mmCIF file of C-alpha atoms and ligand atoms in Angstrom:
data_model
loop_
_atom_site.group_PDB
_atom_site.id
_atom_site.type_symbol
_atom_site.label_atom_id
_atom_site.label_comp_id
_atom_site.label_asym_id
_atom_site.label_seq_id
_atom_site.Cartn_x
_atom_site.Cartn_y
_atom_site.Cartn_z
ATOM 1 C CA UNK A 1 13.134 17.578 -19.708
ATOM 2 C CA UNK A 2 13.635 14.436 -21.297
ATOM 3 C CA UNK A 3 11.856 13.363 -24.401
ATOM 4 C CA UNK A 4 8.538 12.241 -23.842
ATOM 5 C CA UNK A 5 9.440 8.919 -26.463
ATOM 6 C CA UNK A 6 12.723 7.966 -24.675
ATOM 7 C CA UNK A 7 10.475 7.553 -21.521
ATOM 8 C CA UNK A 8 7.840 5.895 -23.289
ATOM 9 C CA UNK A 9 10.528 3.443 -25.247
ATOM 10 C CA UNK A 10 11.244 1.518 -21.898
ATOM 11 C CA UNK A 11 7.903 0.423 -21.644
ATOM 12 C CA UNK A 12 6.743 -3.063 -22.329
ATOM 13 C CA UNK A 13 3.600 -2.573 -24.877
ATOM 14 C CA UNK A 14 1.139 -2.738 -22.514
ATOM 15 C CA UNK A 15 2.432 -0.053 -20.657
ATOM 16 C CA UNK A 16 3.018 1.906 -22.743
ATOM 17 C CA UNK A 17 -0.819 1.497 -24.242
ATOM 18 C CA UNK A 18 -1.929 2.034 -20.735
ATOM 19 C CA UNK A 19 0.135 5.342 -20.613
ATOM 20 C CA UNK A 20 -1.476 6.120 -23.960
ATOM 21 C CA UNK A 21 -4.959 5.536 -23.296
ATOM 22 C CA UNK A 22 -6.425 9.152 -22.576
ATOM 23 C CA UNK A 23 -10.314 7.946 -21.953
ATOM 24 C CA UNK A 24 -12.045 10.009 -19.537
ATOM 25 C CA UNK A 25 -11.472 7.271 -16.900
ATOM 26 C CA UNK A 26 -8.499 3.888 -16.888
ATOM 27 C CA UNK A 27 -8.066 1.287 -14.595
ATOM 28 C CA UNK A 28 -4.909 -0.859 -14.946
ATOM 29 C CA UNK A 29 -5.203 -3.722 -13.349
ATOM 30 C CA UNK A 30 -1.935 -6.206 -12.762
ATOM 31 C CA UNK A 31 -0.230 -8.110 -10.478
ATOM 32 C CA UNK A 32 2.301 -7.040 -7.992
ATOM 33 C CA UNK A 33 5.946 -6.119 -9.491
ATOM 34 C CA UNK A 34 4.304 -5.395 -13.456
ATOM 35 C CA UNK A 35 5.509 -1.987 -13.041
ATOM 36 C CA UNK A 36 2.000 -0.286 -12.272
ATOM 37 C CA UNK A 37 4.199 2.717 -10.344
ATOM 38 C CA UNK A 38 6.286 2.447 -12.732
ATOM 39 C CA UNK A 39 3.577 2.867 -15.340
ATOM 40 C CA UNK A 40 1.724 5.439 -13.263
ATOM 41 C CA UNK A 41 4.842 7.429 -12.627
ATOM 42 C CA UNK A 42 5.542 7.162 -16.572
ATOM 43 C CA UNK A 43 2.238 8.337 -17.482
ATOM 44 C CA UNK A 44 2.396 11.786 -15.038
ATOM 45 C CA UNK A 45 6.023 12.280 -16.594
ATOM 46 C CA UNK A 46 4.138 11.505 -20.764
ATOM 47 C CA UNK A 47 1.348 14.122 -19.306
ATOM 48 C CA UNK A 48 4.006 16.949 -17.818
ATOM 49 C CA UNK A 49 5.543 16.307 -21.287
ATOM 50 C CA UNK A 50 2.766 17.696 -23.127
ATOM 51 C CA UNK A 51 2.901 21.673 -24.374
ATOM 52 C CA UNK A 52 -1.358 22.181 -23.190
ATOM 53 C CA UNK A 53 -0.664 20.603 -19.343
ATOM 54 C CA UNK A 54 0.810 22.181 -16.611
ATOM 55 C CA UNK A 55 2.603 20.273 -13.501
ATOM 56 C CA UNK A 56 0.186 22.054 -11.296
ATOM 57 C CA UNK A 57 -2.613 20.322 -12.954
ATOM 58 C CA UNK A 58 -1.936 17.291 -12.363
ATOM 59 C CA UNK A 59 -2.767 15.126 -9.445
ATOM 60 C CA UNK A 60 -1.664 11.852 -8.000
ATOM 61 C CA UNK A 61 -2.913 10.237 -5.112
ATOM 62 C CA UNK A 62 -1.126 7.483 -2.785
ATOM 63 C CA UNK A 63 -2.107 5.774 0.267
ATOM 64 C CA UNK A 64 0.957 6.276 2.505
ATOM 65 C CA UNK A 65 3.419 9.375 2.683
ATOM 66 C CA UNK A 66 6.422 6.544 2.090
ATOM 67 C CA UNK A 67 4.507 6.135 -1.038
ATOM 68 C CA UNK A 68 4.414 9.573 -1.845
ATOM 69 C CA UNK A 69 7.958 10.594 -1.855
ATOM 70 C CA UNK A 70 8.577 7.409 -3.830
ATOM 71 C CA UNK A 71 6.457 8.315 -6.512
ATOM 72 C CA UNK A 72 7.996 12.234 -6.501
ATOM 73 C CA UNK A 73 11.259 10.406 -6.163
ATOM 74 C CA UNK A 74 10.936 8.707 -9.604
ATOM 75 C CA UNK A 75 9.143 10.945 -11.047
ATOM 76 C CA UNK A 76 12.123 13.824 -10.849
ATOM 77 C CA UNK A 77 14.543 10.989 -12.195
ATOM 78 C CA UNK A 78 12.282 11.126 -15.371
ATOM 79 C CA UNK A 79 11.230 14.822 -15.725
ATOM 80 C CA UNK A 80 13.632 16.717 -13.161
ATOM 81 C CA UNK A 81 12.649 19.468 -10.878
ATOM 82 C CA UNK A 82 8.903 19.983 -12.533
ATOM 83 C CA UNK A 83 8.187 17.007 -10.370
ATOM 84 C CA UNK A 84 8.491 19.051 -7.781
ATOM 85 C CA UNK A 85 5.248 20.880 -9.136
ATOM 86 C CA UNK A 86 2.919 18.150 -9.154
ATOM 87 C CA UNK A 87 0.688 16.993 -6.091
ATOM 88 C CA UNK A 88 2.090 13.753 -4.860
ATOM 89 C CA UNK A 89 0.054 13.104 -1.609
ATOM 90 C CA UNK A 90 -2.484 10.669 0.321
ATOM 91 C CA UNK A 91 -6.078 11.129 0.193
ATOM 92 C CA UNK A 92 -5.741 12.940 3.481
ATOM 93 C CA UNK A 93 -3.226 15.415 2.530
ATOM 94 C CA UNK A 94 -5.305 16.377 -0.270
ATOM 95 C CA UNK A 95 -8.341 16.668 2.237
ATOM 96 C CA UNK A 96 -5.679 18.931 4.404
ATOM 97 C CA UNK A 97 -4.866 21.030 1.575
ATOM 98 C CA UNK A 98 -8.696 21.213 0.396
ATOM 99 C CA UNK A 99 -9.982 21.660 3.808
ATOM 100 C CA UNK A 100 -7.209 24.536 4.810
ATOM 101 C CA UNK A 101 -8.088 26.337 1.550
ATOM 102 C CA UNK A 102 -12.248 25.839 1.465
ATOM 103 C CA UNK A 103 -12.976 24.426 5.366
ATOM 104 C CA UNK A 104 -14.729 27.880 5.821
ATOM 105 C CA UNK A 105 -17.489 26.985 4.043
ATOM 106 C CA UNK A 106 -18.039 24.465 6.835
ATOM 107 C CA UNK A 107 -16.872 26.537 9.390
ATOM 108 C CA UNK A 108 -13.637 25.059 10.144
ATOM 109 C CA UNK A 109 -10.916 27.344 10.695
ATOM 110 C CA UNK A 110 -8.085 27.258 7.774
ATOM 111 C CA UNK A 111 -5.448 26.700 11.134
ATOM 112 C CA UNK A 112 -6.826 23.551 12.513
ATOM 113 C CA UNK A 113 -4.482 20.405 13.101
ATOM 114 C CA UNK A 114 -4.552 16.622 12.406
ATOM 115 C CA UNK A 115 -5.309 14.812 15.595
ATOM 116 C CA UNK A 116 -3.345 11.630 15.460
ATOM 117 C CA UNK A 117 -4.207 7.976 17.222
ATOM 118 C CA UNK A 118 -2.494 8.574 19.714
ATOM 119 C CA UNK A 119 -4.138 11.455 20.545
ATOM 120 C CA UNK A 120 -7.485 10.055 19.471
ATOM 121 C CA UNK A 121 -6.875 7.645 22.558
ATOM 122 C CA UNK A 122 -6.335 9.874 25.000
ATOM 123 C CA UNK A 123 -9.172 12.477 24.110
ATOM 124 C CA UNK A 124 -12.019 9.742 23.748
ATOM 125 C CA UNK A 125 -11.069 8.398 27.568
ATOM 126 C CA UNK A 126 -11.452 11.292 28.873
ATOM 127 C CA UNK A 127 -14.536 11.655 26.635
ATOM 128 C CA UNK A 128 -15.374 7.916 28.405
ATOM 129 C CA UNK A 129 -14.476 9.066 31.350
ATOM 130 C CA UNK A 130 -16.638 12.189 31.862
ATOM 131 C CA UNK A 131 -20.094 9.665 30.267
ATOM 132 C CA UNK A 132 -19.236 7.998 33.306
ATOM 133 C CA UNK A 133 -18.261 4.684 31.086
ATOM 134 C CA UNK A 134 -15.121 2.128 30.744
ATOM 135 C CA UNK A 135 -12.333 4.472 29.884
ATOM 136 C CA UNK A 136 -9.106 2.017 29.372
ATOM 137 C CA UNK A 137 -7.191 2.487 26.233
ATOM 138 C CA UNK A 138 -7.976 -0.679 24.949
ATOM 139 C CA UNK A 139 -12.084 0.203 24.961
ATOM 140 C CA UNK A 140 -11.082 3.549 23.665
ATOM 141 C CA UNK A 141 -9.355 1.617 20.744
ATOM 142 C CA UNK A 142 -12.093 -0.692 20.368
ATOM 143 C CA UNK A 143 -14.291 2.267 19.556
ATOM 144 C CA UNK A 144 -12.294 3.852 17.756
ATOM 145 C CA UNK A 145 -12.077 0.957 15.771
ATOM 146 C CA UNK A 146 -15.512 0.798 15.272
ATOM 147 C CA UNK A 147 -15.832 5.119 14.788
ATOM 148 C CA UNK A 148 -13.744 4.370 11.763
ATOM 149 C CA UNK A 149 -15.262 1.352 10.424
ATOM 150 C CA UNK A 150 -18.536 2.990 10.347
ATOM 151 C CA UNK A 151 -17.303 6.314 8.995
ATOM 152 C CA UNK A 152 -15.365 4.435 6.101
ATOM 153 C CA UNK A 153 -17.832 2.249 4.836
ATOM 154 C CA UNK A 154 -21.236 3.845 5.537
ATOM 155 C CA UNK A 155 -23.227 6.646 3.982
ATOM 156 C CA UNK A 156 -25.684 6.959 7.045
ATOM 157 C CA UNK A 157 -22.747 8.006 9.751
ATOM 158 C CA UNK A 158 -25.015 8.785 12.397
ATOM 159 C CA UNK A 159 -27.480 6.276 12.085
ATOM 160 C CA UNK A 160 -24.963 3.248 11.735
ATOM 161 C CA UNK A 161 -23.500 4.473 15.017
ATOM 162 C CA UNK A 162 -27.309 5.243 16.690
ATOM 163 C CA UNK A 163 -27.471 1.449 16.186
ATOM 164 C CA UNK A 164 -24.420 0.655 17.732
ATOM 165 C CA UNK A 165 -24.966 2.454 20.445
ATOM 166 C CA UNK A 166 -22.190 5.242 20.251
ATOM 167 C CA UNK A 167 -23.716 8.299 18.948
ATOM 168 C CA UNK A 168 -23.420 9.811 22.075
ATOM 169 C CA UNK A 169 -20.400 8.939 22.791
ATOM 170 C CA UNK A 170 -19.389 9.733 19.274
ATOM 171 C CA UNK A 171 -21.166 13.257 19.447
ATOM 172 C CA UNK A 172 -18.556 13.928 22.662
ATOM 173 C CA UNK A 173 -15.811 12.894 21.052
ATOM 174 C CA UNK A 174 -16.174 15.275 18.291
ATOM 175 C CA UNK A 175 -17.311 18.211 19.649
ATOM 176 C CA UNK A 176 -14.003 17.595 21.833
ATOM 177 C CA UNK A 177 -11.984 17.653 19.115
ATOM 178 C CA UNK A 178 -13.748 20.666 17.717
ATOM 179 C CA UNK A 179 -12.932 22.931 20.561
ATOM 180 C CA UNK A 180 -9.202 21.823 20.107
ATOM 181 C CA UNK A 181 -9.551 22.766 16.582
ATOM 182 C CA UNK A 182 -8.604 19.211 15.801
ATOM 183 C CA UNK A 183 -9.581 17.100 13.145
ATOM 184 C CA UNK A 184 -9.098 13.437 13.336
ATOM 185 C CA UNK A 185 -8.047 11.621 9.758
ATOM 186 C CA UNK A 186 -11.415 9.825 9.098
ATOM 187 C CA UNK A 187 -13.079 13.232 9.373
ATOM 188 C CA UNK A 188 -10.443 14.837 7.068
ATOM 189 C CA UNK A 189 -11.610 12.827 4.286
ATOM 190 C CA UNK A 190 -15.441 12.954 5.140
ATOM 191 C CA UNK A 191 -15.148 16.703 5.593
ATOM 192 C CA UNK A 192 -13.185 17.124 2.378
ATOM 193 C CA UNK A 193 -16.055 15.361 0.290
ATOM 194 C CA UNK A 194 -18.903 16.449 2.350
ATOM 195 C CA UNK A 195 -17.319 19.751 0.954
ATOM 196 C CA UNK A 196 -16.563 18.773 -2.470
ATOM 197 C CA UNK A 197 -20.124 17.261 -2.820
ATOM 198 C CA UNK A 198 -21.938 20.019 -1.447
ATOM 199 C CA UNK A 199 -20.406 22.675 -2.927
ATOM 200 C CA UNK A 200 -20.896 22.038 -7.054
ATOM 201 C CA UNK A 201 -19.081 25.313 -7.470
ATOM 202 C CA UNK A 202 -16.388 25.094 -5.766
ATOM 203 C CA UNK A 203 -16.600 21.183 -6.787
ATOM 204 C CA UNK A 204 -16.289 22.476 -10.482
ATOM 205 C CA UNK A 205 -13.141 24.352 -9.333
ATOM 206 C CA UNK A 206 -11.347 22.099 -7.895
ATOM 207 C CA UNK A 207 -11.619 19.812 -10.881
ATOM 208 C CA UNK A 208 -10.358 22.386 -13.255
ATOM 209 C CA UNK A 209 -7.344 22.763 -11.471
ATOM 210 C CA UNK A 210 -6.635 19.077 -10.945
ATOM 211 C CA UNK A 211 -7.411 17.615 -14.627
ATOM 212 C CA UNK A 212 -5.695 14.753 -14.601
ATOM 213 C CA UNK A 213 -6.538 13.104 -11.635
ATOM 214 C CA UNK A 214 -4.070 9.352 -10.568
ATOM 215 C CA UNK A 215 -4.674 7.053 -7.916
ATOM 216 C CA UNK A 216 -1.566 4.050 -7.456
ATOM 217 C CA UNK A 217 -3.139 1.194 -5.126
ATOM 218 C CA UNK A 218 -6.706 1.782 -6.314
ATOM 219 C CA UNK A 219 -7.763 -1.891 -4.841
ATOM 220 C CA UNK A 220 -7.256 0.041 -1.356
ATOM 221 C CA UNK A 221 -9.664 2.853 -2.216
ATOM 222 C CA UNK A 222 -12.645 2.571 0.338
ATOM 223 C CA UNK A 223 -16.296 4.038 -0.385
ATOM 224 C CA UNK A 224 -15.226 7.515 1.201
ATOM 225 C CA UNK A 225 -12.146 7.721 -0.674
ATOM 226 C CA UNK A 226 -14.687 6.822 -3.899
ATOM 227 C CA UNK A 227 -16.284 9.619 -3.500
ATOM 228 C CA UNK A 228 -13.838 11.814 -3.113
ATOM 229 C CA UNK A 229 -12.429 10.401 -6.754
ATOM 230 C CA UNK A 230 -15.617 10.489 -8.152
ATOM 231 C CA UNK A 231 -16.585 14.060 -7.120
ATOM 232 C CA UNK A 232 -13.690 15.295 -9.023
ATOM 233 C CA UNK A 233 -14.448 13.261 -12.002
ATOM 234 C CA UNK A 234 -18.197 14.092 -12.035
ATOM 235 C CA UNK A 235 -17.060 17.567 -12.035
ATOM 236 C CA UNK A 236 -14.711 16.907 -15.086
ATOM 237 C CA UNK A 237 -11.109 15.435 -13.784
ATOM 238 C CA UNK A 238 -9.029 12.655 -15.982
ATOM 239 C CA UNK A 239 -8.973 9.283 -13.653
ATOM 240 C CA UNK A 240 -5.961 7.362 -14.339
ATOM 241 C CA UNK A 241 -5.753 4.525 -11.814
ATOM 242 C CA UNK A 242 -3.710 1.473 -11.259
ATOM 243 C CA UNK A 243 -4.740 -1.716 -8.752
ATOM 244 C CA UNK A 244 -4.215 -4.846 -8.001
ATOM 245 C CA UNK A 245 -6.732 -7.413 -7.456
ATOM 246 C CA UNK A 246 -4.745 -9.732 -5.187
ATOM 247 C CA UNK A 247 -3.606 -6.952 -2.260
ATOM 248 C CA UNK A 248 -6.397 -5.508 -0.205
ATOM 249 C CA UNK A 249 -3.990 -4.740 2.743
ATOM 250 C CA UNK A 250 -5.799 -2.556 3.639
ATOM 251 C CA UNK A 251 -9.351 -4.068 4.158
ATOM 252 C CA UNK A 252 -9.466 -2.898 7.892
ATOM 253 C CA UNK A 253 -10.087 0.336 6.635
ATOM 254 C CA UNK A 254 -13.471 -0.900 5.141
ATOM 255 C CA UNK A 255 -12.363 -1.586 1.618
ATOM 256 C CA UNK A 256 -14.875 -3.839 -0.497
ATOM 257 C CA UNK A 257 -13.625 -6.024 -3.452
ATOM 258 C CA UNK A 258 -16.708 -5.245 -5.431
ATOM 259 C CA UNK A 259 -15.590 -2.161 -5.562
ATOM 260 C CA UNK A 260 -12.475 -2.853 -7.664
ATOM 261 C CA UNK A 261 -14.640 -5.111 -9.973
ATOM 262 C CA UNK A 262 -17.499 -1.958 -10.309
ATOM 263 C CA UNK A 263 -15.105 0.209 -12.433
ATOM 264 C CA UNK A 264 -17.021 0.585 -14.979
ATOM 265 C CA UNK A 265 -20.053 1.362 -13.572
ATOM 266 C CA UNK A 266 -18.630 3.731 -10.880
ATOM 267 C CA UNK A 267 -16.603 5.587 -13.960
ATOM 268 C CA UNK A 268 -19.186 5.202 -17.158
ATOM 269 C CA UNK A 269 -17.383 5.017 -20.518
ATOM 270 C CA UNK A 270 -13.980 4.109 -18.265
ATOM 271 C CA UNK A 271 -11.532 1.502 -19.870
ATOM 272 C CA UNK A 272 -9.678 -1.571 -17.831
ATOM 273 C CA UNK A 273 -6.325 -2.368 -19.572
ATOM 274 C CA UNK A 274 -4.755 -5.437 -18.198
ATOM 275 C CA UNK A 275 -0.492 -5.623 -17.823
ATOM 276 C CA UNK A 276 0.600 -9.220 -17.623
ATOM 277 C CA UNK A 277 4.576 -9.003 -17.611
ATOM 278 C CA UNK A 278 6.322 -9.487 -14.378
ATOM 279 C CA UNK A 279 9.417 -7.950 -13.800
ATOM 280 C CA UNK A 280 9.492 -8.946 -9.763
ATOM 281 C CA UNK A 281 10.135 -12.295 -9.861
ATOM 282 C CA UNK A 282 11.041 -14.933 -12.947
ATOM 283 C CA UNK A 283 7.397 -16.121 -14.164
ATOM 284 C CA UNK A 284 7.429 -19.280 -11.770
ATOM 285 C CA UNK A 285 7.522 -17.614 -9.086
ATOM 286 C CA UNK A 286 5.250 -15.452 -9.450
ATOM 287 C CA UNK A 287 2.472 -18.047 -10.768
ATOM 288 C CA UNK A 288 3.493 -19.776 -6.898
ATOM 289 C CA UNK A 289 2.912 -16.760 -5.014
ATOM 290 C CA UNK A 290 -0.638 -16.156 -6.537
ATOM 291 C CA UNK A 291 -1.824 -19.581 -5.203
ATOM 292 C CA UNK A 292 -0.725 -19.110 -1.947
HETATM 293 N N1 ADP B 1 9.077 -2.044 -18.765
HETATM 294 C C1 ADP B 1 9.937 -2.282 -17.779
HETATM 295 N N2 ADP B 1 11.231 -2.611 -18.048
HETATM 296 C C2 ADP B 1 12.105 -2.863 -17.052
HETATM 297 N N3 ADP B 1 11.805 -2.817 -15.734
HETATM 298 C C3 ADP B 1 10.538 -2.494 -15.395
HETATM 299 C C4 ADP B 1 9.551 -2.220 -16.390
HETATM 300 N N4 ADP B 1 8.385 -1.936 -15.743
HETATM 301 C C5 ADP B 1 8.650 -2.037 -14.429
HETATM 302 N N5 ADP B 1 9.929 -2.370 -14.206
HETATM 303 C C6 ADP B 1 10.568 -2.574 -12.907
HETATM 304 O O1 ADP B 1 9.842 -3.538 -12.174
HETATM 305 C C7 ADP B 1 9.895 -3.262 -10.781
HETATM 306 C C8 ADP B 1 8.485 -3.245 -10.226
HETATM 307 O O2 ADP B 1 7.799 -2.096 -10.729
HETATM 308 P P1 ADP B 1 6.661 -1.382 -9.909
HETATM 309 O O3 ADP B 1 6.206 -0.242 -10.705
HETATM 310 O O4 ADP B 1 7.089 -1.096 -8.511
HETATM 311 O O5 ADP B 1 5.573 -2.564 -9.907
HETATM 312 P P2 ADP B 1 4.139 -2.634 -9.193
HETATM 313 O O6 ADP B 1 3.745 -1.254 -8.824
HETATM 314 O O7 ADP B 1 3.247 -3.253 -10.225
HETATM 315 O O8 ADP B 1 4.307 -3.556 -8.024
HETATM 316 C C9 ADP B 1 10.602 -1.941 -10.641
HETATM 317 O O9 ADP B 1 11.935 -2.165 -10.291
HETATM 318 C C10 ADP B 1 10.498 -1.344 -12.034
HETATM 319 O O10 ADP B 1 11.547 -0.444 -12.307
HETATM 320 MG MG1 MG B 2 3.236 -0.351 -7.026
#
């Protein structure tokens, strides 16, 4: 393994700070190309460095799987084949591998399968179709749309979609999916904190395995995904997160702004270090493409 301080020595000071800064809970926050990966990636490799952590302990969180094997990718350049120890993943693996592992607690067998939107489509016509309602694609989309809006952003599931006027058609759809032994991805994550939250034993478990808990794209995290951060650091888990105030790319998905800005009070005691250098574009640029 390299030496943690070589690693650390191509760091700007900020960085390296950031890496440094072992507070319960640590948002970076920086613009696009200020090395925040790179950072992140730095820190797990300054963490797997250390003689009292082990690479199974550690725990870093991405939103897509392209993400994911980036991350892994660097992170064996710095540290070699322990990178293959550490859990690189989206939200939703993790929810696969927590679900596979404690789903029995919710009666879900440890064999079931990710339903994907393509699927989703077909299964909720057919759902449509048997309520004796509009069954295209495109109003199976539009509701599904709307399934994952609500499930995203809301604590009252049921009741936001009573309102709406889909529970039933909601109800269907799931209990469709059931007998399949499917799970679609918003349920993955709801399941897997809906788990984690009502399960304080199991809750406390999980967290001791997973100390030191990372999150790259942290502006993206929605209210669900929240939860599932904060059960884990309730429960005792390291946050280490990085974000970037000008991307919410992913704002379909339900995430809120204020919840960037709510660090703090979200993660009590947490610390927001700030990394100003860009190493994307020469400075000019970059000052132009945060006006636009
Ligand atoms: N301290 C540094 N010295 C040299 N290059 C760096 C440094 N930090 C980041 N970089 C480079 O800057 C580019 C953007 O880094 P990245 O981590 O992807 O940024 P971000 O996640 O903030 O968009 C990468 O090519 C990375 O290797
Ligand atoms: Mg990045």
């Amino acid at each position: 393994m390299t030496s943690s301080v070589s690693f650390l020595d191509r760091l700007n000071n900020q960085q390296r700070e950031a890496v440094l800064t072992d507070t319960r809970s640590v948002l970076v926050v920086a613009g696009p190309g200020t090395g925040k990966t790179h950072t992140l990636t730095t820190r797990l490799a300054y963490l797997l460095n250390r003689q009292d952590i082990t690479p199974d302990s550690l725990l870093a969180l991405t939103f897509t799987t392209r993400a994911a094997r980036e991350m892994r990718e660097r992170l064996r350049q710095l540290v070699g084949e322990a990178a293959q120890q550490v859990f690189i993943g989206t939200f939703h693996s993790l929810c696969v591998h927590l679900l596979r592992a404690e789903g029995h607690y919710l009666g879900l067998s440890p064999t079931f399968q990710v339903c994907d939107r393509h699927d989703q489509v077909t299964i909720l016509q057919s759902v449509l179709r048997r309520l004796a309602r509009r069954d295209s694609r495109a109003e199976a989309q539009r509701i599904l749309h709307q399934f994952s809006r609500v499930r995203n952003l809301s604590v009252e599931v049921e009741l936001e979609l009573e309102r709406a006027g889909l529970r039933d058609i909601y109800e269907a759809y799931r209990e469709r999916l059931r007998k399949r032994g499917l799970l679609d991805f918003d349920e993955l994550l709801l399941l897997g904190v809906y788990v984690l939250e009502r399960q304080p034993a199991l809750r406390q478990r999980w967290a001791g395995q997973f100390r030191f808990l990372s999150v790259d794209e942290y502006q993206d995290v929605n209210p669900v995904q929240l939860r599932l951060i904060r059960g884990l650091w309730e429960a005792g888990s390291h946050l280490w997160a990085v974000g970037d105030g000008d991307q919410a790319i992913y704002s379909f998905r339900g995430t809120q702004p204020q919840q960037f800005l709510n660090f703090e009070n979200d993660f009590p005691g947490g610390l927001v270090r700030f990394l100003e250098k860009s190493y994307r574009f020469p400075p000019h640029i970059a000052i132009a493409a945060s006006q636009v």
